[in-house]
């Protein structure tokens, strides 16, 4: 009886914060906070000036350091922070004190407040564990996981508890005045690949869309979390718009569209540039047609062995497209060679400075001046 009641209530939530009737806000969540609505408007304005640069775990650690206040490899090189700061919520589902990369969630909250105070942008991904097998997000040993967490599935109740824990963290992201800090939430990413349990070959299109919609409606309608912009982000293995939008959950569930793509060691610069340029064409066209922001939600070249990669490859790939931001992955402090932004003394340091001074690249000082969150 208890399980049936939970499922029934969950299904009733499916239209709670997302009614298609008389939509009055540009945000997917029609109950989004004023700050979240202003964030979306500010991101659209900023996209008219250039592309924001983002870095995963920028404030958490870097090459040769861990957690000192105010530190950043990007800032060490340029004297400025990135405009966009990525963080991951993996293991929040278990109420763990640290995420899957050992970043304390308490520190993450502090970082969010610092970024908000200086007018930066926060994006949160979620490498959530496999609730059916007990493995991690990369455990693809079963193709029944998504079905198991949907209403009626054997892991649905457990999954809603995980969403409760996620919602509790999102609700804790407030400033000193108690204002909910708006963030970009990017769940179920790289779904066109099959390396996560929610990936292409691990569930049907209908199951994936149901997973997305349930996540959205449970957080917004069930838990009253209204400080989120939702980002739909595929892998970079996209052939055409039809494939890109095959699992798109609908305009009323998405604020931003993007994709993730990395340069592999055995691939040349031209291969990366050509594919990013091509897929950005697909994604930006979809964004325009659906009234959404577009972004290169994850990218990079591990170790950045090319001294001119930033201006010669990375910038070349995206400069002709109107996108909100491009985020490179993290600079691990405990995995030699696993870094995606330069650090002092790195071979690409000067080229990154050249990239930084381009008028069309936006970093923290730029977006601070733009006042993304201001009332228009």
Coordinates of C-alpha atoms in Angstrom, one line a residue:
X1 CA 0.0 0.0 0.0
X2 CA 2.8 2.4 0.9
X3 CA 4.6 1.7 -2.4
X4 CA 1.4 2.2 -4.4
X5 CA 0.7 5.5 -2.7
X6 CA 4.2 6.8 -3.4
X7 CA 3.9 5.8 -7.1
X8 CA 0.5 7.4 -7.4
X9 CA 1.6 10.6 -5.8
X10 CA 4.7 10.6 -8.0
X11 CA 2.6 10.3 -11.1
X12 CA 0.4 13.1 -10.0
X13 CA 3.5 15.3 -9.8
X14 CA 4.3 14.9 -13.4
X15 CA 2.5 18.2 -14.4
X16 CA 2.9 20.0 -11.1
X17 CA 5.6 22.5 -12.2
X18 CA 5.4 22.1 -15.9
X19 CA 1.9 22.7 -17.2
X20 CA 1.9 23.6 -20.9
X21 CA -1.1 25.9 -20.4
X22 CA -0.4 29.6 -20.3
X23 CA 3.3 29.4 -19.8
X24 CA 4.5 32.8 -18.6
X25 CA 8.2 32.2 -17.9
X26 CA 11.0 31.4 -20.3
X27 CA 12.4 28.9 -17.8
X28 CA 11.3 25.3 -18.1
X29 CA 10.2 25.3 -14.5
X30 CA 7.3 27.7 -14.5
X31 CA 7.8 28.2 -10.7
X32 CA 11.4 29.2 -11.1
X33 CA 12.7 31.8 -8.7
X34 CA 13.2 35.4 -9.9
X35 CA 16.9 34.9 -9.7
X36 CA 16.7 31.8 -11.8
X37 CA 14.6 33.6 -14.4
X38 CA 17.1 36.4 -14.4
X39 CA 20.0 34.0 -14.8
X40 CA 18.5 32.6 -18.0
X41 CA 17.9 36.0 -19.4
X42 CA 21.5 37.0 -18.4
X43 CA 23.0 34.0 -20.0
X44 CA 21.1 34.9 -23.2
X45 CA 22.5 38.4 -23.1
X46 CA 26.1 37.2 -22.4
X47 CA 25.9 34.8 -25.4
X48 CA 25.6 37.9 -27.6
X49 CA 29.0 39.1 -26.4
X50 CA 31.0 35.9 -26.6
X51 CA 31.6 32.4 -25.2
X52 CA 32.0 31.9 -21.5
X53 CA 34.9 29.7 -20.5
X54 CA 34.3 27.0 -17.9
X55 CA 36.4 24.6 -15.8
X56 CA 35.3 21.6 -13.8
X57 CA 36.3 21.6 -10.1
X58 CA 38.2 24.9 -10.6
X59 CA 38.2 25.9 -7.0
X60 CA 38.5 22.5 -5.4
X61 CA 42.0 21.4 -6.5
X62 CA 44.6 21.7 -9.2
X63 CA 48.2 20.8 -10.1
X64 CA 50.1 20.6 -6.8
X65 CA 47.3 22.0 -4.5
X66 CA 44.1 20.9 -2.8
X67 CA 41.4 23.2 -1.4
X68 CA 43.2 26.4 -0.4
X69 CA 40.8 29.3 -0.4
X70 CA 40.7 31.3 -3.6
X71 CA 43.1 29.1 -5.5
X72 CA 42.5 28.2 -9.2
X73 CA 44.8 26.9 -12.0
X74 CA 43.0 29.2 -14.4
X75 CA 43.5 32.2 -12.2
X76 CA 47.2 31.2 -11.7
X77 CA 47.7 31.5 -15.4
X78 CA 45.5 34.4 -16.4
X79 CA 44.9 36.3 -13.2
X80 CA 41.2 35.7 -13.6
X81 CA 38.7 32.9 -12.7
X82 CA 36.6 31.1 -15.3
X83 CA 33.1 32.4 -15.9
X84 CA 31.6 29.0 -15.5
X85 CA 32.4 26.5 -12.7
X86 CA 31.5 22.9 -13.0
X87 CA 31.0 20.5 -10.1
X88 CA 29.6 17.0 -9.8
X89 CA 27.1 15.6 -7.3
X90 CA 28.0 11.9 -7.6
X91 CA 27.4 10.2 -4.2
X92 CA 25.0 12.9 -2.9
X93 CA 22.4 10.2 -3.4
X94 CA 24.0 8.3 -0.4
X95 CA 24.3 11.5 1.7
X96 CA 28.0 11.0 1.5
X97 CA 30.1 13.9 3.0
X98 CA 32.2 13.9 -0.2
X99 CA 31.5 13.4 -3.9
X100 CA 32.9 10.7 -6.1
X101 CA 36.2 12.8 -6.6
X102 CA 36.5 13.3 -2.8
X103 CA 35.3 17.0 -2.9
X104 CA 33.5 17.7 0.4
X105 CA 30.0 18.8 -0.2
X106 CA 30.4 21.3 2.5
X107 CA 33.2 22.9 0.6
X108 CA 31.1 22.8 -2.6
X109 CA 28.4 24.8 -0.9
X110 CA 31.0 27.4 0.1
X111 CA 32.2 27.5 -3.5
X112 CA 28.7 28.0 -4.8
X113 CA 28.2 31.0 -2.5
X114 CA 31.6 32.5 -3.5
X115 CA 30.8 32.1 -7.2
X116 CA 27.3 33.6 -6.8
X117 CA 28.8 36.6 -4.9
X118 CA 31.1 37.5 -7.7
X119 CA 28.5 36.9 -10.4
X120 CA 29.8 33.6 -11.9
X121 CA 27.8 30.7 -13.3
X122 CA 27.5 27.2 -11.7
X123 CA 26.8 24.0 -13.5
X124 CA 26.2 20.7 -11.7
X125 CA 26.4 17.2 -13.2
X126 CA 25.4 14.0 -11.5
X127 CA 27.4 10.7 -11.9
X128 CA 24.8 8.8 -9.9
X129 CA 25.4 5.2 -8.9
X130 CA 23.6 2.3 -10.4
X131 CA 20.6 1.6 -8.0
X132 CA 19.9 -1.8 -9.4
X133 CA 23.3 -3.4 -9.3
X134 CA 25.0 -1.3 -6.5
X135 CA 27.7 -0.4 -9.0
X136 CA 28.8 3.1 -10.1
X137 CA 27.5 5.2 -12.9
X138 CA 29.7 3.3 -15.4
X139 CA 28.2 -0.1 -14.4
X140 CA 26.4 -1.1 -17.6
X141 CA 25.9 -4.8 -16.7
X142 CA 22.1 -4.5 -16.9
X143 CA 19.8 -2.8 -19.4
X144 CA 16.9 -2.8 -16.8
X145 CA 18.2 0.0 -14.6
X146 CA 16.2 2.9 -16.0
X147 CA 13.0 0.8 -16.1
X148 CA 13.7 -0.2 -12.5
X149 CA 13.7 3.4 -11.2
X150 CA 10.6 4.6 -13.0
X151 CA 7.2 4.4 -11.3
X152 CA 6.3 0.8 -10.9
X153 CA 9.9 -0.4 -11.0
X154 CA 11.5 -2.4 -8.2
X155 CA 14.0 0.4 -7.4
X156 CA 11.6 3.3 -7.7
X157 CA 11.2 3.9 -4.0
X158 CA 15.0 3.9 -3.5
X159 CA 15.5 6.2 -6.4
X160 CA 13.0 8.7 -5.0
X161 CA 14.9 8.7 -1.8
X162 CA 18.1 9.4 -3.8
X163 CA 16.2 12.3 -5.4
X164 CA 15.2 13.5 -1.9
X165 CA 18.9 13.7 -0.9
X166 CA 19.7 15.5 -4.2
X167 CA 16.9 18.0 -3.5
X168 CA 18.1 18.6 0.0
X169 CA 21.5 19.6 -1.3
X170 CA 19.9 21.9 -4.0
X171 CA 17.8 23.5 -1.4
X172 CA 20.8 24.2 0.8
X173 CA 22.4 26.4 -1.9
X174 CA 21.5 29.8 -0.5
X175 CA 23.3 33.0 0.1
X176 CA 23.6 34.9 3.4
X177 CA 20.1 36.4 2.9
X178 CA 18.6 33.0 2.4
X179 CA 18.1 33.5 -1.4
X180 CA 18.2 30.3 -3.4
X181 CA 21.3 30.4 -5.7
X182 CA 20.4 29.4 -9.3
X183 CA 22.5 26.7 -11.0
X184 CA 22.5 24.8 -14.2
X185 CA 21.6 21.2 -13.5
X186 CA 22.9 18.7 -16.1
X187 CA 21.5 15.2 -15.3
X188 CA 21.7 12.1 -17.5
X189 CA 24.4 13.5 -19.7
X190 CA 26.1 11.8 -22.6
X191 CA 23.0 9.6 -23.1
X192 CA 23.8 9.0 -26.7
X193 CA 26.7 6.8 -25.7
X194 CA 26.5 3.6 -23.8
X195 CA 29.0 4.0 -21.0
X196 CA 26.5 5.1 -18.3
X197 CA 23.6 3.0 -17.1
X198 CA 21.1 5.5 -18.7
X199 CA 22.9 5.4 -22.1
X200 CA 21.7 4.6 -25.6
X201 CA 21.8 0.8 -25.5
X202 CA 20.8 0.5 -21.9
X203 CA 17.2 1.9 -22.2
X204 CA 14.6 2.8 -24.8
X205 CA 14.0 6.3 -25.9
X206 CA 10.6 6.2 -24.1
X207 CA 12.3 5.1 -20.9
X208 CA 15.0 7.8 -21.0
X209 CA 12.4 10.5 -21.6
X210 CA 10.3 9.2 -18.7
X211 CA 13.4 9.3 -16.5
X212 CA 14.2 12.9 -17.4
X213 CA 10.6 14.0 -17.0
X214 CA 10.2 12.2 -13.7
X215 CA 13.5 13.7 -12.4
X216 CA 12.3 17.2 -13.4
X217 CA 8.8 16.9 -12.0
X218 CA 9.9 15.2 -8.8
X219 CA 12.5 17.9 -8.0
X220 CA 10.3 20.9 -9.0
X221 CA 6.8 19.7 -8.2
X222 CA 7.5 17.2 -5.5
X223 CA 10.3 18.9 -3.6
X224 CA 9.7 22.6 -4.5
X225 CA 13.2 23.1 -5.9
X226 CA 13.0 26.1 -8.1
X227 CA 16.6 27.3 -8.6
X228 CA 17.5 25.0 -11.4
X229 CA 18.0 25.5 -15.2
X230 CA 18.0 22.0 -16.8
X231 CA 20.6 21.2 -19.4
X232 CA 20.2 18.4 -22.0
X233 CA 23.6 17.2 -23.1
X234 CA 24.4 14.3 -25.5
X235 CA 27.7 12.8 -26.4
X236 CA 29.6 14.1 -29.4
X237 CA 28.8 11.1 -31.5
X238 CA 25.9 12.8 -33.3
X239 CA 25.2 12.3 -37.0
X240 CA 22.2 14.6 -37.4
X241 CA 19.5 16.6 -35.7
X242 CA 17.1 13.6 -35.7
X243 CA 19.6 11.6 -33.7
X244 CA 20.3 14.5 -31.4
X245 CA 16.7 15.1 -30.6
X246 CA 15.6 11.4 -30.4
X247 CA 15.5 11.5 -26.6
X248 CA 14.8 15.1 -26.1
X249 CA 12.2 15.3 -23.3
X250 CA 10.4 18.4 -24.6
X251 CA 10.8 22.2 -24.5
X252 CA 8.9 22.4 -21.2
X253 CA 11.6 20.2 -19.5
X254 CA 14.8 21.8 -20.9
X255 CA 16.5 25.2 -20.7
X256 CA 19.8 24.6 -22.4
X257 CA 21.1 22.1 -25.0
X258 CA 24.6 20.9 -25.5
X259 CA 27.0 18.1 -26.0
X260 CA 30.3 16.7 -24.6
X261 CA 33.3 15.9 -26.8
X262 CA 37.0 15.3 -26.1
X263 CA 40.0 15.2 -28.3
X264 CA 41.5 11.7 -28.1
X265 CA 45.3 11.2 -28.1
X266 CA 45.3 9.3 -31.4
X267 CA 43.1 11.9 -33.1
X268 CA 44.5 14.9 -34.9
X269 CA 43.5 18.5 -34.1
X270 CA 41.6 18.8 -37.4
X271 CA 39.4 15.8 -36.4
X272 CA 38.4 17.5 -33.2
X273 CA 37.9 20.9 -34.8
X274 CA 35.8 19.5 -37.6
X275 CA 33.6 17.4 -35.4
X276 CA 33.0 20.1 -32.8
X277 CA 32.2 22.6 -35.5
X278 CA 29.8 20.1 -37.2
X279 CA 28.0 19.1 -34.1
X280 CA 27.8 22.6 -32.8
X281 CA 26.0 23.4 -36.1
X282 CA 23.4 20.7 -35.3
X283 CA 23.0 21.8 -31.6
X284 CA 22.8 25.5 -32.2
X285 CA 20.2 25.0 -34.9
X286 CA 18.2 22.8 -32.5
X287 CA 18.6 25.5 -29.9
X288 CA 17.3 28.2 -32.2
X289 CA 14.3 26.1 -33.3
X290 CA 13.4 25.3 -29.7
X291 CA 14.2 28.6 -28.1
X292 CA 17.0 27.3 -25.9
X293 CA 20.6 28.2 -25.0
X294 CA 23.4 26.1 -26.5
X295 CA 26.7 25.1 -25.0
X296 CA 29.7 22.9 -25.3
X297 CA 28.9 21.3 -22.0
X298 CA 32.2 19.3 -21.6
X299 CA 35.3 19.3 -23.7
X300 CA 39.1 19.2 -23.6
X301 CA 42.3 17.4 -24.5
X302 CA 43.9 15.5 -21.6
X303 CA 47.3 16.9 -20.8
X304 CA 47.0 19.5 -23.6
X305 CA 50.3 18.5 -25.3
X306 CA 49.9 21.0 -28.1
X307 CA 51.4 24.4 -27.2
X308 CA 48.9 26.2 -29.5
X309 CA 45.8 24.1 -28.8
X310 CA 43.7 26.8 -27.3
X311 CA 43.7 29.3 -30.1
X312 CA 44.6 26.9 -32.9
X313 CA 42.1 24.1 -32.2
X314 CA 39.7 24.8 -29.3
X315 CA 38.8 28.3 -30.3
X316 CA 38.8 27.5 -34.0
X317 CA 36.2 24.7 -33.4
X318 CA 33.6 27.0 -31.8
X319 CA 34.3 30.6 -32.8
X320 CA 31.7 30.6 -35.6
X321 CA 28.8 29.5 -33.3
X322 CA 26.6 31.3 -30.8
X323 CA 26.9 29.3 -27.7
X324 CA 26.7 30.2 -24.0
X325 CA 29.8 28.5 -22.7
X326 CA 32.4 25.8 -23.3
X327 CA 33.6 23.9 -20.2
X328 CA 36.8 21.8 -20.0
X329 CA 37.2 19.0 -17.5
X330 CA 39.1 19.0 -14.2
X331 CA 42.7 19.3 -13.2
X332 CA 43.1 16.2 -11.0
X333 CA 45.6 16.7 -8.1
X334 CA 46.1 13.0 -7.6
X335 CA 46.3 11.6 -11.2
X336 CA 49.4 12.7 -13.0
X337 CA 48.6 13.9 -16.6
X338 CA 44.9 14.0 -16.0
X339 CA 44.2 17.7 -16.5
X340 CA 42.4 19.8 -19.1
X341 CA 43.3 23.4 -18.2
X342 CA 46.9 24.7 -18.2
X343 CA 48.9 25.5 -15.0
X344 CA 51.9 27.7 -14.5
X345 CA 54.8 26.4 -16.6
X346 CA 52.7 24.2 -18.8
X347 CA 53.5 24.1 -22.5
X348 CA 50.2 25.7 -23.5
X349 CA 50.3 28.5 -20.8
X350 CA 51.0 31.4 -23.2
X351 CA 48.5 30.2 -25.7
X352 CA 45.9 30.0 -23.0
X353 CA 46.7 33.6 -22.1
X354 CA 46.3 34.5 -25.8
X355 CA 42.9 32.7 -25.7
X356 CA 42.0 34.6 -22.6
X357 CA 42.6 38.0 -24.1
X358 CA 40.4 37.3 -27.2
X359 CA 37.5 39.8 -27.1
X360 CA 35.0 37.0 -27.6
X361 CA 36.1 34.7 -24.7
X362 CA 34.4 35.6 -21.4
X363 CA 35.9 34.9 -18.0
X364 CA 34.9 35.9 -14.5
X365 CA 35.8 39.6 -14.8
X366 CA 33.7 39.9 -18.0
X367 CA 30.6 38.3 -16.6
X368 CA 30.9 40.2 -13.3
X369 CA 30.8 43.4 -15.3
X370 CA 27.8 42.1 -17.3
X371 CA 25.8 41.5 -14.2
X372 CA 24.1 38.3 -15.5
X373 CA 21.7 38.2 -12.5
X374 CA 20.6 41.8 -12.5
X375 CA 17.0 42.8 -13.0
X376 CA 16.4 44.1 -16.5

